[in-house]
CSV table of C-alpha atoms and ligand atoms in Angstrom, one decimal:
chain,number,residue,atom,x,y,z
A,1,MET,CA,18.0,26.5,21.3
A,2,SER,CA,20.9,29.1,23.0
A,3,GLU,CA,22.1,31.9,20.9
A,4,VAL,CA,25.5,31.3,21.7
A,5,SER,CA,26.7,28.3,19.5
A,6,PRO,CA,27.6,24.9,21.8
A,7,SER,CA,30.8,23.0,21.4
A,8,VAL,CA,29.2,19.8,22.1
A,9,PHE,CA,25.9,18.8,20.6
A,10,GLU,CA,23.0,16.6,21.8
A,11,ILE,CA,21.6,14.2,19.3
A,12,ALA,CA,19.0,12.0,19.6
A,13,VAL,CA,19.8,8.9,18.2
A,14,LEU,CA,16.1,6.5,17.0
A,15,PRO,CA,17.2,3.1,15.2
A,16,GLY,CA,14.0,1.8,15.0
A,17,ASP,CA,13.6,-1.3,13.6
A,18,GLY,CA,14.7,-4.0,10.7
A,19,ILE,CA,17.8,-2.7,8.4
A,20,GLY,CA,17.2,1.2,11.0
A,21,VAL,CA,19.0,-0.3,13.5
A,22,GLU,CA,22.0,-2.0,11.0
A,23,VAL,CA,22.5,1.5,9.1
A,24,THR,CA,22.6,3.4,12.1
A,25,GLN,CA,24.9,1.7,14.4
A,26,SER,CA,27.2,1.9,11.1
A,27,CYS,CA,26.5,5.6,11.0
A,28,VAL,CA,27.1,6.1,14.4
A,29,ALA,CA,30.4,4.6,14.3
A,30,LEU,CA,31.0,6.6,11.0
A,31,LEU,CA,30.5,9.7,12.7
A,32,ASP,CA,32.5,9.1,15.6
A,33,ALA,CA,35.3,8.3,13.5
A,34,ALA,CA,34.8,11.3,11.4
A,35,GLN,CA,35.0,13.1,14.8
A,36,LYS,CA,38.6,12.3,15.8
A,37,GLN,CA,39.4,13.7,12.4
A,38,ASP,CA,39.3,17.0,13.3
A,39,ARG,CA,39.0,19.6,16.4
A,40,GLY,CA,35.8,20.7,15.2
A,41,PRO,CA,32.0,19.8,18.2
A,42,VAL,CA,31.4,17.4,19.3
A,43,LEU,CA,28.2,15.2,19.3
A,44,LYS,CA,26.9,13.7,22.6
A,45,LEU,CA,24.7,10.6,20.1
A,46,THR,CA,22.1,9.3,23.2
A,47,THR,CA,19.8,6.0,21.8
A,48,TYR,CA,16.3,6.1,22.1
A,49,ASP,CA,13.5,3.3,22.4
A,50,ALA,CA,11.1,3.8,20.1
A,51,GLY,CA,9.2,1.5,16.8
A,52,ALA,CA,6.7,-1.4,16.4
A,53,GLN,CA,9.0,-3.7,17.6
A,54,HIS,CA,9.3,-2.1,20.6
A,55,TYR,CA,5.5,-1.4,20.8
A,56,ALA,CA,5.1,-5.2,19.8
A,57,LYS,CA,7.3,-6.1,23.0
A,58,GLY,CA,4.8,-3.7,25.3
A,59,GLY,CA,6.1,-0.3,24.9
A,60,GLU,CA,5.0,2.4,23.1
A,61,ALA,CA,5.9,2.8,19.1
A,62,LEU,CA,7.0,6.5,20.7
A,63,PRO,CA,7.4,6.7,24.0
A,64,ALA,CA,7.0,10.5,25.9
A,65,ARG,CA,10.8,9.8,27.4
A,66,THR,CA,12.1,9.4,23.0
A,67,LEU,CA,9.6,12.9,22.1
A,68,ASP,CA,11.2,14.8,24.5
A,69,ALA,CA,14.5,14.0,23.8
A,70,ALA,CA,13.8,14.6,20.8
A,71,ARG,CA,11.9,18.0,21.2
A,72,ASN,CA,15.3,18.5,23.4
A,73,ALA,CA,18.1,17.4,21.0
A,74,HIS,CA,20.1,19.9,18.6
A,75,ALA,CA,18.6,17.4,16.0
A,76,VAL,CA,17.4,14.0,15.6
A,77,LEU,CA,19.1,10.6,14.3
A,78,PHE,CA,16.4,8.5,12.8
A,79,GLY,CA,16.8,4.4,11.4
A,80,ALA,CA,13.6,3.2,10.3
A,81,MET,CA,10.4,2.3,11.8
A,82,GLY,CA,7.5,0.1,10.8
A,83,TRP,CA,7.5,-4.0,10.9
A,84,PRO,CA,4.9,-6.0,9.6
A,85,ASP,CA,2.0,-7.5,10.9
A,86,VAL,CA,2.6,-5.0,13.7
A,87,ARG,CA,-0.6,-3.5,14.1
A,88,TYR,CA,-2.4,-1.2,16.4
A,89,PRO,CA,-5.6,-3.0,17.9
A,90,ASP,CA,-7.4,-0.6,14.7
A,91,GLY,CA,-5.8,-2.2,12.3
A,92,THR,CA,-3.2,0.4,11.0
A,93,GLU,CA,0.3,0.4,11.7
A,94,PRO,CA,2.8,2.5,14.4
A,95,ILE,CA,4.6,4.5,12.5
A,96,PRO,CA,6.4,7.3,14.7
A,97,GLN,CA,8.4,9.1,11.7
A,98,LEU,CA,5.2,10.2,11.1
A,99,ASP,CA,4.4,11.5,14.3
A,100,LEU,CA,7.3,13.3,14.8
A,101,ARG,CA,6.5,15.4,11.9
A,102,MET,CA,4.0,16.3,13.5
A,103,GLU,CA,5.3,17.0,17.3
A,104,LEU,CA,8.6,18.5,15.2
A,105,ASP,CA,6.7,20.1,13.2
A,106,LEU,CA,8.7,18.8,10.2
A,107,TYR,CA,7.6,21.2,7.5
A,108,ALA,CA,9.8,20.6,4.5
A,109,GLY,CA,10.7,16.6,3.5
A,110,VAL,CA,14.2,16.9,1.9
A,111,ARG,CA,15.1,14.2,-0.4
A,112,PRO,CA,18.9,14.8,-2.9
A,113,ILE,CA,19.1,12.7,-5.7
A,114,ARG,CA,22.5,12.7,-7.2
A,115,TRP,CA,24.9,10.3,-9.3
A,116,PHE,CA,28.0,10.1,-8.8
A,117,ALA,CA,31.0,7.6,-10.0
A,118,GLY,CA,30.1,4.1,-8.5
A,119,LEU,CA,26.6,4.1,-8.7
A,120,PRO,CA,24.4,2.1,-10.8
A,121,GLN,CA,24.0,4.1,-14.4
A,122,VAL,CA,20.2,2.9,-14.4
A,123,LEU,CA,19.5,5.3,-17.5
A,124,SER,CA,21.3,5.1,-20.9
A,125,ASN,CA,21.6,8.4,-21.5
A,126,GLU,CA,25.6,9.4,-21.0
A,127,LYS,CA,23.4,12.7,-19.4
A,128,ALA,CA,22.1,11.0,-16.4
A,129,ARG,CA,25.7,11.0,-14.9
A,130,ALA,CA,24.8,14.8,-14.2
A,131,ILE,CA,21.5,13.8,-12.2
A,132,ASP,CA,21.4,16.2,-8.9
A,133,PHE,CA,18.1,17.4,-8.1
A,134,VAL,CA,16.3,17.8,-4.3
A,135,LEU,CA,12.6,16.9,-4.0
A,136,VAL,CA,11.1,19.3,-1.2
A,137,ARG,CA,8.1,17.0,0.3
A,138,GLU,CA,5.3,19.0,2.4
A,139,GLN,CA,5.3,16.5,5.4
A,140,THR,CA,2.8,18.2,7.7
A,141,GLU,CA,-0.9,18.2,5.7
A,142,GLY,CA,-1.4,16.7,2.1
A,143,LEU,CA,-3.2,14.0,1.7
A,144,PHE,CA,-1.8,12.6,4.8
A,145,TYR,CA,-4.0,15.1,6.6
A,146,ALA,CA,-6.5,11.7,6.0
A,147,ARG,CA,-4.3,10.0,8.4
A,148,GLY,CA,-6.4,9.0,11.4
A,149,ARG,CA,-9.4,10.7,10.0
A,150,GLY,CA,-10.5,9.0,6.9
A,151,GLU,CA,-13.6,7.3,7.0
A,152,VAL,CA,-16.1,4.1,5.3
A,153,THR,CA,-19.6,5.5,5.0
A,154,ASP,CA,-22.7,2.7,5.3
A,155,ALA,CA,-23.5,3.8,2.2
A,156,GLY,CA,-19.9,2.4,1.4
A,157,GLU,CA,-18.2,4.7,0.3
A,158,ALA,CA,-15.0,5.3,2.1
A,159,PHE,CA,-13.7,9.2,2.1
A,160,ASP,CA,-9.7,10.7,2.8
A,161,THR,CA,-9.3,14.2,2.5
A,162,MET,CA,-6.6,16.6,1.3
A,163,LYS,CA,-5.9,19.7,2.8
A,164,ILE,CA,-3.7,22.3,1.7
A,165,SER,CA,-3.3,25.8,3.8
A,166,ARG,CA,-1.6,28.7,2.8
A,167,PRO,CA,0.8,28.8,5.4
A,168,GLY,CA,1.2,25.3,5.1
A,169,THR,CA,2.0,25.7,1.1
A,170,GLU,CA,4.0,29.6,1.9
A,171,ARG,CA,6.6,27.9,4.5
A,172,VAL,CA,7.8,24.7,2.0
A,173,SER,CA,7.9,27.1,-1.1
A,174,ARG,CA,9.9,29.8,0.9
A,175,PHE,CA,11.9,26.4,2.0
A,176,ALA,CA,12.2,25.5,-1.2
A,177,PHE,CA,13.0,28.6,-3.4
A,178,GLU,CA,15.8,29.4,-0.3
A,179,LEU,CA,17.5,25.9,-0.7
A,180,ALA,CA,17.5,26.5,-4.8
A,181,GLN,CA,19.4,30.0,-4.2
A,182,VAL,CA,21.4,28.2,-1.6
A,183,ARG,CA,22.1,25.6,-4.5
A,184,GLN,CA,22.8,28.1,-7.1
A,185,LYS,CA,25.4,29.6,-4.9
A,186,ARG,CA,27.0,26.1,-4.7
A,187,ARG,CA,26.8,24.8,-8.6
A,188,GLY,CA,27.1,27.8,-10.6
A,189,LYS,CA,24.4,27.8,-12.3
A,190,GLU,CA,20.8,29.1,-13.3
A,191,ALA,CA,18.4,28.0,-10.1
A,192,ARG,CA,14.9,26.7,-11.3
A,193,VAL,CA,12.1,25.5,-8.4
A,194,THR,CA,9.2,23.5,-10.2
A,195,CYS,CA,6.0,23.2,-8.8
A,196,VAL,CA,4.7,19.7,-9.0
A,197,ASP,CA,0.7,19.7,-9.0
A,198,LYS,CA,-3.0,18.9,-10.1
A,199,ALA,CA,-3.5,21.7,-10.6
A,200,ASN,CA,-5.9,21.2,-14.0
A,201,VAL,CA,-7.9,18.8,-12.0
A,202,PHE,CA,-8.1,19.3,-8.2
A,203,THR,CA,-9.3,22.7,-6.7
A,204,SER,CA,-6.6,22.2,-3.9
A,205,MET,CA,-3.7,21.5,-6.2
A,206,ALA,CA,-4.9,24.9,-8.0
A,207,PHE,CA,-4.2,26.6,-4.8
A,208,PHE,CA,-1.5,25.3,-4.1
A,209,ARG,CA,-0.5,26.7,-7.8
A,210,GLU,CA,-1.3,30.4,-6.9
A,211,VAL,CA,0.3,29.7,-3.0
A,212,PHE,CA,3.4,28.8,-5.0
A,213,ASP,CA,3.2,31.6,-7.6
A,214,SER,CA,2.6,34.6,-4.9
A,215,VAL,CA,5.7,32.7,-2.9
A,216,ALA,CA,7.9,32.5,-6.3
A,217,LYS,CA,7.4,36.8,-6.6
A,218,GLN,CA,9.2,36.9,-3.9
A,219,TYR,CA,12.3,35.1,-5.5
A,220,SER,CA,13.0,37.6,-8.4
A,221,GLY,CA,16.6,35.7,-8.8
A,222,VAL,CA,15.4,32.4,-9.0
A,223,ARG,CA,13.3,31.2,-12.1
A,224,SER,CA,10.4,29.4,-11.3
A,225,ASP,CA,7.8,27.0,-13.6
A,226,HIS,CA,4.8,24.5,-12.9
A,227,ALA,CA,4.7,20.3,-14.0
A,228,TYR,CA,1.4,18.3,-13.5
A,229,VAL,CA,2.7,15.2,-11.2
A,230,ASP,CA,2.4,12.9,-13.8
A,231,ALA,CA,4.3,14.7,-16.6
A,232,MET,CA,6.8,14.8,-13.8
A,233,ALA,CA,7.5,11.3,-13.4
A,234,LEU,CA,8.2,10.7,-17.1
A,235,THR,CA,10.8,13.5,-16.9
A,236,MET,CA,12.3,12.0,-14.0
A,237,VAL,CA,13.2,8.9,-16.4
A,238,ASN,CA,13.0,10.9,-19.7
A,239,LYS,CA,15.5,14.2,-18.3
A,240,PRO,CA,16.0,14.0,-15.6
A,241,TRP,CA,19.2,16.2,-15.4
A,242,THR,CA,17.2,18.9,-16.1
A,243,LEU,CA,15.5,19.2,-12.8
A,244,ASP,CA,16.6,21.5,-9.7
A,245,VAL,CA,14.6,22.2,-6.8
A,246,LEU,CA,11.1,20.5,-7.1
A,247,VAL,CA,8.1,21.3,-4.3
A,248,THR,CA,5.2,19.3,-3.7
A,249,GLU,CA,2.6,17.9,-1.4
A,250,ASN,CA,2.9,14.9,0.9
A,251,MET,CA,1.5,12.3,-1.6
A,252,PHE,CA,2.9,13.1,-4.4
A,253,GLY,CA,6.5,14.1,-2.5
A,254,ASP,CA,6.4,10.3,-1.5
A,255,ILE,CA,5.6,8.2,-4.5
A,256,LEU,CA,8.2,10.8,-6.9
A,257,SER,CA,11.1,10.4,-4.2
A,258,ASP,CA,11.0,6.5,-4.4
A,259,LEU,CA,11.5,6.8,-8.4
A,260,ALA,CA,13.5,9.4,-8.0
A,261,ALA,CA,15.5,6.9,-6.2
A,262,GLY,CA,15.1,4.7,-8.8
A,263,LEU,CA,17.5,6.9,-10.8
A,264,ILE,CA,20.4,5.9,-9.4
A,265,GLY,CA,20.3,2.3,-8.5
A,266,GLY,CA,17.6,1.9,-5.5
A,267,MET,CA,16.9,2.9,-1.9
A,268,GLY,CA,20.3,2.3,-0.6
A,269,MET,CA,21.8,5.9,-1.6
A,270,ALA,CA,19.0,7.8,-1.2
A,271,PRO,CA,19.3,10.6,1.6
A,272,SER,CA,16.5,12.8,3.7
A,273,ALA,CA,16.0,15.0,6.1
A,274,ASP,CA,12.8,16.1,8.3
A,275,VAL,CA,13.3,20.1,9.1
A,276,GLY,CA,11.0,22.4,10.8
A,277,ASP,CA,11.6,26.2,11.5
A,278,GLU,CA,13.0,24.6,14.8
A,279,HIS,CA,13.7,21.0,14.7
A,280,GLY,CA,15.7,19.0,12.3
A,281,LEU,CA,15.3,14.9,11.8
A,282,PHE,CA,18.1,13.0,9.5
A,283,GLN,CA,17.1,9.1,7.9
A,284,PRO,CA,17.5,7.0,5.0
A,285,ALA,CA,14.9,7.2,2.7
A,286,HIS,CA,14.4,4.0,2.4
A,287,GLY,CA,12.8,2.4,5.3
A,288,THR,CA,12.9,-0.8,7.4
A,289,ALA,CA,13.1,-3.9,4.3
A,290,PRO,CA,12.0,-6.9,6.3
A,291,ASP,CA,13.3,-8.5,3.2
A,292,ILE,CA,17.0,-8.2,4.1
A,293,ALA,CA,16.9,-7.0,8.0
A,294,GLY,CA,19.3,-8.7,10.2
A,295,LEU,CA,21.2,-10.3,6.8
A,296,ASP,CA,24.0,-7.3,6.8
A,297,LYS,CA,22.8,-6.7,3.4
A,298,ALA,CA,21.5,-3.3,3.8
A,299,ASN,CA,24.0,-0.6,1.8
A,300,PRO,CA,24.1,1.8,4.8
A,301,GLY,CA,25.5,4.5,1.9
A,302,ALA,CA,21.5,6.5,2.2
A,303,MET,CA,22.2,7.1,6.0
A,304,PHE,CA,25.9,8.5,5.9
A,305,LEU,CA,24.6,11.1,3.7
A,306,SER,CA,21.6,11.4,6.3
A,307,GLY,CA,24.5,11.9,8.3
A,308,ALA,CA,26.3,15.0,6.1
A,309,MET,CA,23.0,16.9,6.1
A,310,MET,CA,22.3,16.5,9.9
A,311,LEU,CA,26.1,17.7,9.6
A,312,ASP,CA,25.7,20.4,7.5
A,313,TRP,CA,22.9,22.1,9.2
A,314,LEU,CA,23.8,21.7,12.2
A,315,ALA,CA,26.8,23.8,11.0
A,316,ASP,CA,24.7,26.2,9.0
A,317,ARG,CA,22.5,27.0,12.0
A,318,HIS,CA,25.2,27.1,14.7
A,319,ASP,CA,27.9,28.7,12.8
A,320,GLN,CA,30.0,26.3,13.0
A,321,PRO,CA,32.3,25.6,9.5
A,322,ASP,CA,34.1,23.1,11.0
A,323,LEU,CA,30.5,20.2,10.9
A,324,ALA,CA,30.3,21.0,7.6
A,325,ARG,CA,33.7,20.2,6.5
A,326,ARG,CA,33.0,16.8,8.4
A,327,ALA,CA,30.3,16.4,6.4
A,328,ARG,CA,32.3,16.6,3.0
A,329,MET,CA,35.1,14.6,4.2
A,330,ILE,CA,32.1,12.3,5.3
A,331,GLU,CA,31.3,12.2,1.7
A,332,THR,CA,33.9,11.8,-0.2
A,333,ALA,CA,35.1,8.6,1.9
A,334,LEU,CA,31.7,7.7,0.6
A,335,GLU,CA,32.7,9.1,-3.4
A,336,MET,CA,35.8,7.2,-2.9
A,337,VAL,CA,34.9,3.8,-2.0
A,338,LEU,CA,32.5,3.6,-4.4
A,339,ALA,CA,34.3,4.9,-7.1
A,340,ARG,CA,37.1,2.3,-6.8
A,341,GLY,CA,35.5,-0.1,-7.2
A,342,ALA,CA,36.5,-2.6,-5.1
A,343,ILE,CA,34.1,-3.1,-2.5
A,344,ARG,CA,30.8,-2.7,-4.4
A,345,PRO,CA,27.5,-2.9,-2.3
A,346,MET,CA,25.3,-6.0,-2.8
A,347,GLU,CA,22.2,-3.6,-3.4
A,348,TYR,CA,24.6,-2.5,-6.8
A,349,GLY,CA,24.8,-6.8,-7.0
A,350,GLY,CA,28.2,-6.7,-5.3
A,351,THR,CA,29.6,-8.3,-2.0
A,352,ALA,CA,29.7,-6.0,0.6
A,353,GLY,CA,27.2,-5.8,3.4
A,354,THR,CA,26.9,-3.0,5.8
A,355,LYS,CA,29.7,-4.0,7.8
A,356,ALA,CA,31.9,-3.7,5.2
A,357,MET,CA,30.7,-0.7,3.0
A,358,THR,CA,31.2,0.4,6.9
A,359,GLU,CA,34.5,-0.1,7.5
A,360,ALA,CA,35.8,0.8,3.8
A,361,VAL,CA,34.0,4.3,4.4
A,362,ILE,CA,35.9,4.6,8.5
A,363,ALA,CA,39.2,3.5,6.5
A,364,ALA,CA,39.1,6.3,3.1
A,365,LEU,CA,38.1,9.4,6.1
A,366,PRO,CA,41.5,10.1,6.7
A,367,GLU,CA,42.7,10.2,3.3
A,368,ALA,CA,38.9,12.0,2.0
A,369,ALA,CA,40.0,14.6,5.0
A,370,ARG,CA,43.9,15.6,3.7
A,371,GLN,CA,41.9,15.8,-0.2
A,372,LEU,CA,39.7,18.2,1.4
A,373,ILE,CA,42.7,20.1,3.1
A,374,GLU,CA,44.3,19.9,-0.4
A,375,VAL,CA,41.3,21.6,-2.4
B,401,ATP,P1,8.8,1.9,3.6
B,401,ATP,O1,7.4,0.5,3.3
B,401,ATP,O2,8.3,2.9,4.9
B,401,ATP,O3,9.0,2.7,2.4
B,401,ATP,P2,10.0,-0.9,3.1
B,401,ATP,O4,10.2,-1.3,3.7
B,401,ATP,O5,8.9,-2.2,2.9
B,401,ATP,O6,9.6,0.5,4.0
B,401,ATP,P3,11.9,-0.2,1.3
B,401,ATP,O7,12.4,0.5,2.9
B,401,ATP,O8,11.3,1.7,1.0
B,401,ATP,O9,10.3,-0.1,1.8
B,401,ATP,O10,12.6,-0.7,0.5
B,401,ATP,C1,11.9,-1.5,-0.5
B,401,ATP,C2,13.2,-2.6,-0.8
B,401,ATP,O11,14.6,-1.8,-1.4
B,401,ATP,C3,13.6,-3.5,0.3
B,401,ATP,O12,12.8,-4.4,0.7
B,401,ATP,C4,14.9,-3.6,0.3
B,401,ATP,O13,15.1,-4.9,-0.8
B,401,ATP,C5,15.4,-2.7,-0.6
B,401,ATP,N1,15.8,-1.8,-0.5
B,401,ATP,C6,15.8,-0.7,1.0
B,401,ATP,N2,17.0,0.0,1.2
B,401,ATP,C7,17.6,-0.3,1.2
B,401,ATP,C8,18.9,-0.3,1.7
B,401,ATP,N3,19.7,0.2,2.6
B,401,ATP,N4,20.1,-1.2,1.2
B,401,ATP,C9,19.4,-2.3,0.1
B,401,ATP,N5,18.5,-2.5,0.2
B,401,ATP,C10,17.3,-1.7,0.2
C-alpha cells in the first residue's frame, strides 16, 4: 500500500450468490450516490466473479484473477457466497469467504450490533434501546482450523481439532483493546473488553484467556473481564446493553454473532468487517438466504452499514476524513429512513423490498449531508 494517500481507491466487488448479488448492487448504487454528495476521494468499484454458482457453471469458486484483484485492491466489498446443493466432489461446500480470510490473513471479524429507532424492539426491556456492542471474532484459527483437516477413524470416531496460538490470540486481543479505545473516545464511556471462552473446560480456551490477560496488562485505560460462552449467550438476551467489546475464538464468534443480530430484529441490519494488518473485506453478517433470493425481499441495511465500515476503515488507514464523513452520511440516511417509518423493510413485516429501501436511502442522502454540516 502506498505511503501517499491516493485520490482514487480501487475496490474489488464480489457480489457472490443469492441475496449477496441483490444487496451488493444496492450498496454500489448507494456508494456512487454518496460520492456525488461530496468532493472527497473517488471509489472505483470493479466487479469480479466468485461463488458457488460461478463454480456450478464451470468456473472456480474463487478464481485466481479474483483473488489477485482482492489482494491488490484498497478494500474488498463482498456480498455473500454459498448455495444449497452446490458441493465439491468430496461433499464439502465452496466457501470462498473462508478462503479469502486465510489468503488475506483477515484475522479480526468485527461485528457491531447497535439498536436504533425504527428497528424492531425484540427485547421488552426499554434499556434494549441502548444496545451498542461489538463482537470481535478470531478468524484464522480456533475450531475452524479443522476445516479440511477433520478425520473419521476406522474405529467410528470423528475428530476436529481446535487451534489456539499465542500470536493469533495476541493480535486479535490487541485489535479488541484498540477498538475499545476508539469507542471510548466516541462514546465518552468507560471502555471494557470481555474475553469470551470456555476456560473452565478446555486447555485451549484456558490458554486463550491467559494470552488475553497478558495483552490486557498493556491497556491499563481499558477494563477487561471474562465470561464463559454459555453465560455470555444468557447475558446477550438478559442485559446486552451492558456489553462493550467482546473477543472470542472463531466458532463461538460465529454462533454468538447470529444471536447478537437477532437482538436487533434479524440479519438484515448486522454488518461486518474482516480485517487484517494489510487488507480489509466488508460484508453483511448474513449469508445468501436462498429462501428469499431473487425476490426483492432482502433488507440491504446490513450491506449499507458494511459499506460505511469500509469507508471508515479507508479513512483511518489513508488519513481521509472526507471518507469518514461519507460513512456518517450513509448511516444517517439509513437511520432517517427507518426512524420515519414510512418505509419499513419486509424483514420487519413492512412492504419495502430491496429496491424500495435502496431508493429511499439514496433519496435521503442530501438531507443527511445537510444535517451533518449543521451538527
Ligand atoms: P449461512 O449459512 O451462510 O449463514 P444462510 O443463507 O443459511 O447463510 P443467513 O443468510 O444467515 O443464512 O440468514 C438466515 C435467514 O435470515 C435467511 O434464510 C433469511 O430468511 C433471513 N435473512 C438473512 N439476511 C436477510 C436480509 N438481508 N434481509 C431479510 N432477511 C434476511
